[in-house]
Coordinates of C-alpha atoms and ligand atoms in Angstrom, one line a residue:
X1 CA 113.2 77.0 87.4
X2 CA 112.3 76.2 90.9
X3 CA 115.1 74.4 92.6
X4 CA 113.7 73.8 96.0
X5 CA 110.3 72.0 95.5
X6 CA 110.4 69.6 98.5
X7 CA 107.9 70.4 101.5
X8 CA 110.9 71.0 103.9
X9 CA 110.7 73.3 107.0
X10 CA 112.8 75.9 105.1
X11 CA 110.5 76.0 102.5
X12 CA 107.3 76.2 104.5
X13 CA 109.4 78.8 106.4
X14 CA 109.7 80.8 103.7
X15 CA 106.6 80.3 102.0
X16 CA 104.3 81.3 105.2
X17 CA 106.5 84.7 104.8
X18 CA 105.7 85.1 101.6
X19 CA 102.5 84.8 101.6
X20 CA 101.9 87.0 104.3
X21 CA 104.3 89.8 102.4
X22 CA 101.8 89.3 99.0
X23 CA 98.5 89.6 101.5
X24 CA 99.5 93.0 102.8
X25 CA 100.7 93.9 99.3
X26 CA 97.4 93.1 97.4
X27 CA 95.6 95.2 100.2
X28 CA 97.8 98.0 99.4
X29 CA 99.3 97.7 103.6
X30 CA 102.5 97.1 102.3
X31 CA 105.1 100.5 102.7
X32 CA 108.5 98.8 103.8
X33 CA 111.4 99.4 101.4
X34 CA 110.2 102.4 99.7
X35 CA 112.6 103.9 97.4
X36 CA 113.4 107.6 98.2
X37 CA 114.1 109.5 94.9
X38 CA 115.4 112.9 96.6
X39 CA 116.1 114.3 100.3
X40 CA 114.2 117.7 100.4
X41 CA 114.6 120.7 103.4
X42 CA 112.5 120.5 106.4
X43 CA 112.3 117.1 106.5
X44 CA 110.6 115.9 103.2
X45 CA 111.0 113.7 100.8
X46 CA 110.2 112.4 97.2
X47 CA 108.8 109.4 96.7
X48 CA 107.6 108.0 93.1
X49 CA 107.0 112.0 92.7
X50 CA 105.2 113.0 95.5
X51 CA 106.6 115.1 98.0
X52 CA 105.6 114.0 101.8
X53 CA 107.0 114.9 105.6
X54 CA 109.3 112.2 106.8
X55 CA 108.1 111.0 110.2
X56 CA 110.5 107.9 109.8
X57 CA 113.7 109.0 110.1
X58 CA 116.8 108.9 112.4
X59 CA 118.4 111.8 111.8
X60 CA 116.9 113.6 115.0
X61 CA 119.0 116.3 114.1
X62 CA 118.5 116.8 110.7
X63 CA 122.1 116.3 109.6
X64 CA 121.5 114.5 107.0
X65 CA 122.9 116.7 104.0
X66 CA 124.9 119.4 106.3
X67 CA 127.2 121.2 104.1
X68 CA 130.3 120.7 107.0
X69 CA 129.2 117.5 107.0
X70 CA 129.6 116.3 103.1
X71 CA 132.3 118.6 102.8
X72 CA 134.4 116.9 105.1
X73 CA 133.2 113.1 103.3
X74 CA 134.6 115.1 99.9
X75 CA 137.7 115.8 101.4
X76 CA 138.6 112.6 103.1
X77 CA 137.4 110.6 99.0
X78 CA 140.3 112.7 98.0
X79 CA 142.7 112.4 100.5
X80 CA 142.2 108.7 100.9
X81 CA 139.8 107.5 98.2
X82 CA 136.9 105.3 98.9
X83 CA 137.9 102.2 100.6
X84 CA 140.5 100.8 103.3
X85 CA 143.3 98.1 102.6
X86 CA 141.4 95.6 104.3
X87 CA 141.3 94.8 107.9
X88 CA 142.2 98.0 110.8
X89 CA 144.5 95.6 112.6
X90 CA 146.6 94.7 109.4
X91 CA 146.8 98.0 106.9
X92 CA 143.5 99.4 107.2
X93 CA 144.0 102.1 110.1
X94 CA 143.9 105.6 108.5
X95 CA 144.5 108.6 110.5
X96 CA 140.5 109.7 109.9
X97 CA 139.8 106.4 112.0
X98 CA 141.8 107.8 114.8
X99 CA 140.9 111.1 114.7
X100 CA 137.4 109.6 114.9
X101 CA 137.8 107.5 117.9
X102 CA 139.6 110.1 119.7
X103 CA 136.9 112.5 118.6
X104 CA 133.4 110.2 119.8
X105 CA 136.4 109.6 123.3
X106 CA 135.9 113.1 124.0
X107 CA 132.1 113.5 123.2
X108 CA 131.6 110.3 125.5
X109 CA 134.2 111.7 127.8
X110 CA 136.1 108.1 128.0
X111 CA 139.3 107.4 128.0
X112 CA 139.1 105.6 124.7
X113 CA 136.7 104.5 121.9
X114 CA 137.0 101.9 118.8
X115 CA 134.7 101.6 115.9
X116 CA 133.4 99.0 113.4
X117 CA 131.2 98.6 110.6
X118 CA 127.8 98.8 112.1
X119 CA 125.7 99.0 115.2
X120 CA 124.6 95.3 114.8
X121 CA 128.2 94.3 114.3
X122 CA 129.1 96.5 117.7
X123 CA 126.6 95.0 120.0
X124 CA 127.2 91.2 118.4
X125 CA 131.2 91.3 118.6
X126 CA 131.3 93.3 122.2
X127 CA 129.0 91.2 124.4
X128 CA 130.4 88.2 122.8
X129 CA 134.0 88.9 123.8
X130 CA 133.5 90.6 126.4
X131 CA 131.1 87.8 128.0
X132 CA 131.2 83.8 127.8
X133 CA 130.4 80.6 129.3
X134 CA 129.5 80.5 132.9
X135 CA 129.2 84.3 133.4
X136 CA 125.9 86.0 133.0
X137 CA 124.3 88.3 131.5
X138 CA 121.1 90.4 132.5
X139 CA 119.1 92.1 129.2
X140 CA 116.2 94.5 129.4
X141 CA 113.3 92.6 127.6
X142 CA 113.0 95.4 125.4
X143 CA 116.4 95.6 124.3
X144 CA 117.1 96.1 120.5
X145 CA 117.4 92.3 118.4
X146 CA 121.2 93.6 118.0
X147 CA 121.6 93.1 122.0
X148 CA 120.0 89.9 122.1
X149 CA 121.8 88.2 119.2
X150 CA 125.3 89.4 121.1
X151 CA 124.4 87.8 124.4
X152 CA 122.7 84.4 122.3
X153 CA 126.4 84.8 121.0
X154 CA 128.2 84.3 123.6
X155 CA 126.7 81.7 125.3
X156 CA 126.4 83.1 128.7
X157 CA 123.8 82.8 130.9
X158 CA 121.0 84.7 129.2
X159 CA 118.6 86.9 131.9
X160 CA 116.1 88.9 130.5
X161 CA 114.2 91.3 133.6
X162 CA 111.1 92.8 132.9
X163 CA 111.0 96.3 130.6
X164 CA 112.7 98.6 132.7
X165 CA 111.6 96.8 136.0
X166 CA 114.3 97.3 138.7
X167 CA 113.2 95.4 141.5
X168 CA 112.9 92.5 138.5
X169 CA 116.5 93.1 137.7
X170 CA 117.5 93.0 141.4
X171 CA 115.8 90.0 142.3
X172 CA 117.6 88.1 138.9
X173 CA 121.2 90.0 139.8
X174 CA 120.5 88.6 144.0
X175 CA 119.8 84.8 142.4
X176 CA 123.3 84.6 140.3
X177 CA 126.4 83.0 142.3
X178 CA 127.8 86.0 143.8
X179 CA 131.3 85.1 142.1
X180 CA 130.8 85.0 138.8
X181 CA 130.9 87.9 135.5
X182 CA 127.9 89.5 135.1
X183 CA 127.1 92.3 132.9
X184 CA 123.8 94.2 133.0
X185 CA 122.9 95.5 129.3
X186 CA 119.8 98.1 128.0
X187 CA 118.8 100.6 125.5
X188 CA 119.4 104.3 127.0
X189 CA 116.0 105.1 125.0
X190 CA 114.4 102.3 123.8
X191 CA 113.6 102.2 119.8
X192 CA 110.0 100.9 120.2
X193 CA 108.8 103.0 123.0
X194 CA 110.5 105.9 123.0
X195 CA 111.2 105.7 127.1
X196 CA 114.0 106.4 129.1
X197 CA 116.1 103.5 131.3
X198 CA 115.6 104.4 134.5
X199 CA 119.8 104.8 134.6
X200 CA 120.4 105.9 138.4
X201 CA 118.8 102.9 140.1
X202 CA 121.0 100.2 137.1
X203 CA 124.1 101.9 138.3
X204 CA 122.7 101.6 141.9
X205 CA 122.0 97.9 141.2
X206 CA 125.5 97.0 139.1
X207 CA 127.5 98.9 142.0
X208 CA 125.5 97.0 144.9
X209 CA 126.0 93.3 142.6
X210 CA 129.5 94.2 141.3
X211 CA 128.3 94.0 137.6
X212 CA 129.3 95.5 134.7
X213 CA 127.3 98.5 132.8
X214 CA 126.5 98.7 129.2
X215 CA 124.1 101.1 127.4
X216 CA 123.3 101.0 123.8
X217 CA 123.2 105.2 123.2
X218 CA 121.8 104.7 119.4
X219 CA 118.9 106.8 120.5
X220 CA 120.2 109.4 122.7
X221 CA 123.1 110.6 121.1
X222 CA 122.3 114.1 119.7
X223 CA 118.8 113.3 121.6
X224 CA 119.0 113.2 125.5
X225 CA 121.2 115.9 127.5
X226 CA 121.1 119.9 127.7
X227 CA 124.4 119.6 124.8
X228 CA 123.3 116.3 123.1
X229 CA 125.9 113.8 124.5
X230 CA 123.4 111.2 126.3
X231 CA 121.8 109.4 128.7
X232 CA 124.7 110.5 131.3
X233 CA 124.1 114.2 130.4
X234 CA 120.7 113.6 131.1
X235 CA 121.2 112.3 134.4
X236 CA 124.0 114.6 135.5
X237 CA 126.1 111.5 136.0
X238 CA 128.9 111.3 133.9
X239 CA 131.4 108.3 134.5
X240 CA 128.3 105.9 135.6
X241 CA 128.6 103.7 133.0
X242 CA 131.4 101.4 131.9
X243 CA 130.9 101.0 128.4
X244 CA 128.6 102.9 126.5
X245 CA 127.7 101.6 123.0
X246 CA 126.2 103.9 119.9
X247 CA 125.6 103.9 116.2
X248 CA 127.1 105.7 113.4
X249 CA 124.3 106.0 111.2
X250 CA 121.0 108.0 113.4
X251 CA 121.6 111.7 114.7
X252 CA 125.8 110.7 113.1
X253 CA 124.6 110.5 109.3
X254 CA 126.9 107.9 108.2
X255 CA 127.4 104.1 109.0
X256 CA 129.3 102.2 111.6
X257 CA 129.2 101.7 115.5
X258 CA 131.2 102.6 118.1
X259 CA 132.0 101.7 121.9
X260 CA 133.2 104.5 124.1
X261 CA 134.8 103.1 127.3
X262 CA 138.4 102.9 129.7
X263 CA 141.4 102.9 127.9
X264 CA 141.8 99.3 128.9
X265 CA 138.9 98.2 127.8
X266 CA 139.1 99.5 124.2
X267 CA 142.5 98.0 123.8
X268 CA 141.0 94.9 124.6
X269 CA 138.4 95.3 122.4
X270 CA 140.7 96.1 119.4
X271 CA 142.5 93.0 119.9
X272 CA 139.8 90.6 120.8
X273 CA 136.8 91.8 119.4
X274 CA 136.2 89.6 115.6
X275 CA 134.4 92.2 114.1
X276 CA 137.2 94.6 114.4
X277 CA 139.8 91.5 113.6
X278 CA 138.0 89.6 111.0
X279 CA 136.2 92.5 109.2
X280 CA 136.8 95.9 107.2
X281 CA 137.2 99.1 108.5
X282 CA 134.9 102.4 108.0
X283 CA 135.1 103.8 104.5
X284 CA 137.0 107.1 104.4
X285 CA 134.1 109.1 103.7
X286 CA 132.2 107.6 106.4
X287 CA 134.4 108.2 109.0
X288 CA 134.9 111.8 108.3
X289 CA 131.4 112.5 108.2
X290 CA 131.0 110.7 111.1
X291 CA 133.8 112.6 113.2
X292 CA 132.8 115.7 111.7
X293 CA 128.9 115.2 112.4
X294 CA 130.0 115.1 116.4
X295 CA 131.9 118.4 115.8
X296 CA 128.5 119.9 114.6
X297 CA 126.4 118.8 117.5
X298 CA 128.5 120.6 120.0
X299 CA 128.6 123.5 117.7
X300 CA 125.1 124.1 116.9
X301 CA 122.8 123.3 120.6
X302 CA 120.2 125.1 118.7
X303 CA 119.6 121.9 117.3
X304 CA 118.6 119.9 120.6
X305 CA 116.2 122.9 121.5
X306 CA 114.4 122.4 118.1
X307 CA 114.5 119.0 118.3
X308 CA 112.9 119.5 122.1
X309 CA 110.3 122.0 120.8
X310 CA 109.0 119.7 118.0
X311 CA 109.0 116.1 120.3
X312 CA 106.5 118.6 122.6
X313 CA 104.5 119.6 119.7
X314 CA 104.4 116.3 118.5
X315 CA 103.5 114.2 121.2
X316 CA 101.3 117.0 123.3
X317 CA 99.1 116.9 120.0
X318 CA 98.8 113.2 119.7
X319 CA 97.7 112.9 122.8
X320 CA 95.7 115.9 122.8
X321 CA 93.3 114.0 119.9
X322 CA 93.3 111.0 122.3
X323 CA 95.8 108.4 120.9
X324 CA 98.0 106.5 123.3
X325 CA 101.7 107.3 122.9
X326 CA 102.5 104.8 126.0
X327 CA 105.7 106.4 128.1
X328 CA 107.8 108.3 125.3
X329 CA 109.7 111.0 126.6
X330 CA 111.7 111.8 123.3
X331 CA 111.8 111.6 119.3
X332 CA 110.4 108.5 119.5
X333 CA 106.4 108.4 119.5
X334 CA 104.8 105.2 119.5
X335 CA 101.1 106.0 118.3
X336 CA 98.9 102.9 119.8
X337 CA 96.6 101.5 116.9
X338 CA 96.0 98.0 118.2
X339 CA 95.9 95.1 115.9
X340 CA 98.9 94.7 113.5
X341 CA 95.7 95.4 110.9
X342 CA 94.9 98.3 112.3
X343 CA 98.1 99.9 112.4
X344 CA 98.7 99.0 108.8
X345 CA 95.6 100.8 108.0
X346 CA 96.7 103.8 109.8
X347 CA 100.1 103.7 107.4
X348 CA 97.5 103.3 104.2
X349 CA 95.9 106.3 105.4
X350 CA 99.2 108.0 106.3
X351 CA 100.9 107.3 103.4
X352 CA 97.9 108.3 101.1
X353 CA 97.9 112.2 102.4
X354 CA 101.7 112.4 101.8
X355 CA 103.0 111.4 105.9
X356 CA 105.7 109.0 105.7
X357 CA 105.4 107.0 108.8
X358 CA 105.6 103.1 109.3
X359 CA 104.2 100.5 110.9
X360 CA 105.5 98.3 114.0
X361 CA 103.4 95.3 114.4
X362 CA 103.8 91.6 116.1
X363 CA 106.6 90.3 116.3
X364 CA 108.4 93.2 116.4
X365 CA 106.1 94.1 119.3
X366 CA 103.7 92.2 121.3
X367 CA 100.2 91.0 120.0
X368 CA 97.8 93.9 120.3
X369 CA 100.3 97.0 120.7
X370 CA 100.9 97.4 116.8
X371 CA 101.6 100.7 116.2
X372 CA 102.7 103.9 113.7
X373 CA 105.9 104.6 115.1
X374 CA 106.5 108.1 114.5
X375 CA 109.3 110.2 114.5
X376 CA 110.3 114.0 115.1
X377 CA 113.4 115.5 114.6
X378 CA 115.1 118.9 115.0
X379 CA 114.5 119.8 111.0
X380 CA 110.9 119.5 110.8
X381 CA 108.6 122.6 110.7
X382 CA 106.4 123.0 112.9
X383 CA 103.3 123.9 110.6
X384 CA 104.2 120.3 108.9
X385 CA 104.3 118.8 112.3
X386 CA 100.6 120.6 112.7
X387 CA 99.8 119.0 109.2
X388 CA 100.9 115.5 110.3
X389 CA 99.0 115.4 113.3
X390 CA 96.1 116.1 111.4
X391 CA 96.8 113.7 108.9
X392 CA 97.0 111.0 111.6
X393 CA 94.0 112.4 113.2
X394 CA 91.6 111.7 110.6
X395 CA 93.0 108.4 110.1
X396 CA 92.7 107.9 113.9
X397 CA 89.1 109.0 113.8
X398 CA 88.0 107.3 110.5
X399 CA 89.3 103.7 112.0
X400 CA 87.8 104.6 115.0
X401 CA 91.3 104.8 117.3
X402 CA 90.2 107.7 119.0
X403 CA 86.5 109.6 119.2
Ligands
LIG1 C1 119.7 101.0 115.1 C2 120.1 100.3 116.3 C3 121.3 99.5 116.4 C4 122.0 99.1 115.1 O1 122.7 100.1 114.6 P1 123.2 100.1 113.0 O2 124.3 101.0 113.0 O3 122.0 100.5 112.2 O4 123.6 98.7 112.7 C5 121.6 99.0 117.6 N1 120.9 99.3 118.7 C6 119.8 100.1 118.7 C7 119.1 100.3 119.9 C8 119.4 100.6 117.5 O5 118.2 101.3 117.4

């Protein structure tokens, strides 16, 4: 029985979405939420039976699966079981979560770090306690939706300068009242583009303004830097920034989020922060993988110079066929199709010869930049990578992307 028959907005809301989800399903466009039946070597993956290269996923460094890695998950089930007592604050702080902060401390090198259940729930609870009425804050316009929703949160002024547009920045940091809180937020790689901030002249502009710094790292941990540590590795300019945010669950295969920062800070942050007061901690598992998966990076570099080899393959070929991969630098190659119907065709065709890739269209992304957004990491073969390029080729041709 239908409930909610009146014409409300909600309904209309959710009917317009709808109806757009059945369209691209009846034209066979539709590839979200695919279930994955089996996590195969080099990258592939069965889906309803047939094996294909996986071009969508986060785990740069292919550690998805590492026997140090599940072994240490196995160990901590036994040792602790699969769930917390509830809350960190009250009984849910286990030694693994310790070990884990001071572990991601170190591979930050901060004083201090503190976890919580996801990157979303990071980004939301830190901003929000850390800014509030009357202060402001200053947000790259291409910042990830988990960014945006913490500074809507907490209800400071909201600034948003142009994609990695410095002079924009300065000129929104110079108009602020020179005495209030101001913090001055972006992506270290940004998930849509694949580009890097252009970190030196932010930390230039937040010393000159007296703002605060925070990077959201989920893209450049295991990614950026000779050893895999980040954006400041990549720079050569470790100590730049004053709190540096990252995820659990991309290069780290597990879940959660973390902020790595002074020791001040963190304390703060454990006792003001709601997602670390009003919610549960990391599973067991999770966090050992997690603290053991950090362990791994530092102890296998050969990963980062696979994963560096392959991103050159990758995007040197794409754009050797013509396609636009706009300003990626890393794992992260946007592949330019056009209209949101375009790049939906471009995942039919994809998809059909066995490439796993998806689709970014509007609103995710402006009108008219719809895109496959592809992705390389450091377990992928190169002859697959050759395969996939040629895949994406044809399609490109056939649809009349490139010549
Ligand atoms: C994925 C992502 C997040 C959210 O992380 P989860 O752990 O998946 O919640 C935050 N910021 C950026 C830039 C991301 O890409």
């Amino acid at each position: 029985m239908d409930l909610h028959t009146t014409d409300d907005a909600v309904t209309r809301r959710i009917k317009a979405f709808t109806d757009r989800v059945s369209y691209v399903k009846a034209n066979d466009l539709y590839f979200y939420n695919q279930p994955i039946e089996e996590l195969l070597p080099g990258m592939r993956v069965r889906v309803r039976g047939r094996e294909m290269g996986m071009y969508a996923s986060y785990s740069y460094l292919g550690l998805v699966g590492h026997p140090r890695i599940n072994e240490a998950a196995k160990r901590a089930v036994d040792q602790f079981g699969t769930g917390t007592n509830g809350v960190r604050s009250l009984a849910g702080t286990l030694t693994i979560h310790t070990e884990l902060e001071e572990t991601i401390a170190n591979f930050k090198h901060t004083e201090a770090a503190i976890t919580y259940s996801s990157g979303y729930a990071t980004n939301l609870t830190v901003v929000s306690t850390l800014m509030g009425r009357g202060d402001y804050v200053f947000s790259d316009k291409l910042n990830h939706a988990s960014i945006v929703d913490g500074c809507l949160m907490s209800g400071a002024e909201f600034r948003r300068f142009r994609h990695n547009d410095m002079a924009h920045l300065e000129g929104l940091l110079k108009n602020a009242p020179p005495d209030v809180a101001k913090l001055v937020i972006a992506d270290s790689v940004f998930s849509m583009d694949g580009d890097i901030i252009n970190l030196p002249a932010m930390v230039a502009l937040c010393k000159k303004y007296n703002a605060w710094l925070m990077i959201d790292e989920a893209h450049s941990v295991g990614v950026l830097g000779k050893t895999g540590t980040g954006i400041e590795e990549h720079f050569d300019m470790y100590g730049s920034i004053d709190i540096k945010m990252g995820t659990l669950s991309k290069t780290i295969p597990s879940v959660g989020g973390y902020v790595a920062a002074n020791k001040d800070i963190i304390t703060y942050l454990r006792h003001a922060s709601r997602a670390y007061i009003f919610s549960a901690a990391l599973p067991p598992a999770q966090a050992a993988a997690a603290n053991e998966a950090f362990k791994v990076i530092l102890d296998e570099p050969w990963r980062i110079e696979r994963l560096n080899e392959n991103t050159k393959q990758f995007i040197g070929g794409l754009k050797g066929m013509g396609f636009d991969t706009m300003l990626t630098e890393t794992a992260i190659v946007p592949v330019l199709c056009g209209e949101d119907d375009m790049a939906f065709a471009m995942t039919r065709e994809a998809q059909h010869h066995d490439v796993f890739v998806l689709p970014v269209v509007s609103p995710a992304v402006p009108e008219g930049l719809a895109r496959l957004r592809a992705t390389v990491t450091a377990a992928h073969e190169p002859s697959e990578i050759e395969r996939a390029m040629d895949v994406i080729g044809e399609a490109g041709k056939k649809l009349g992307i490139i010549k």
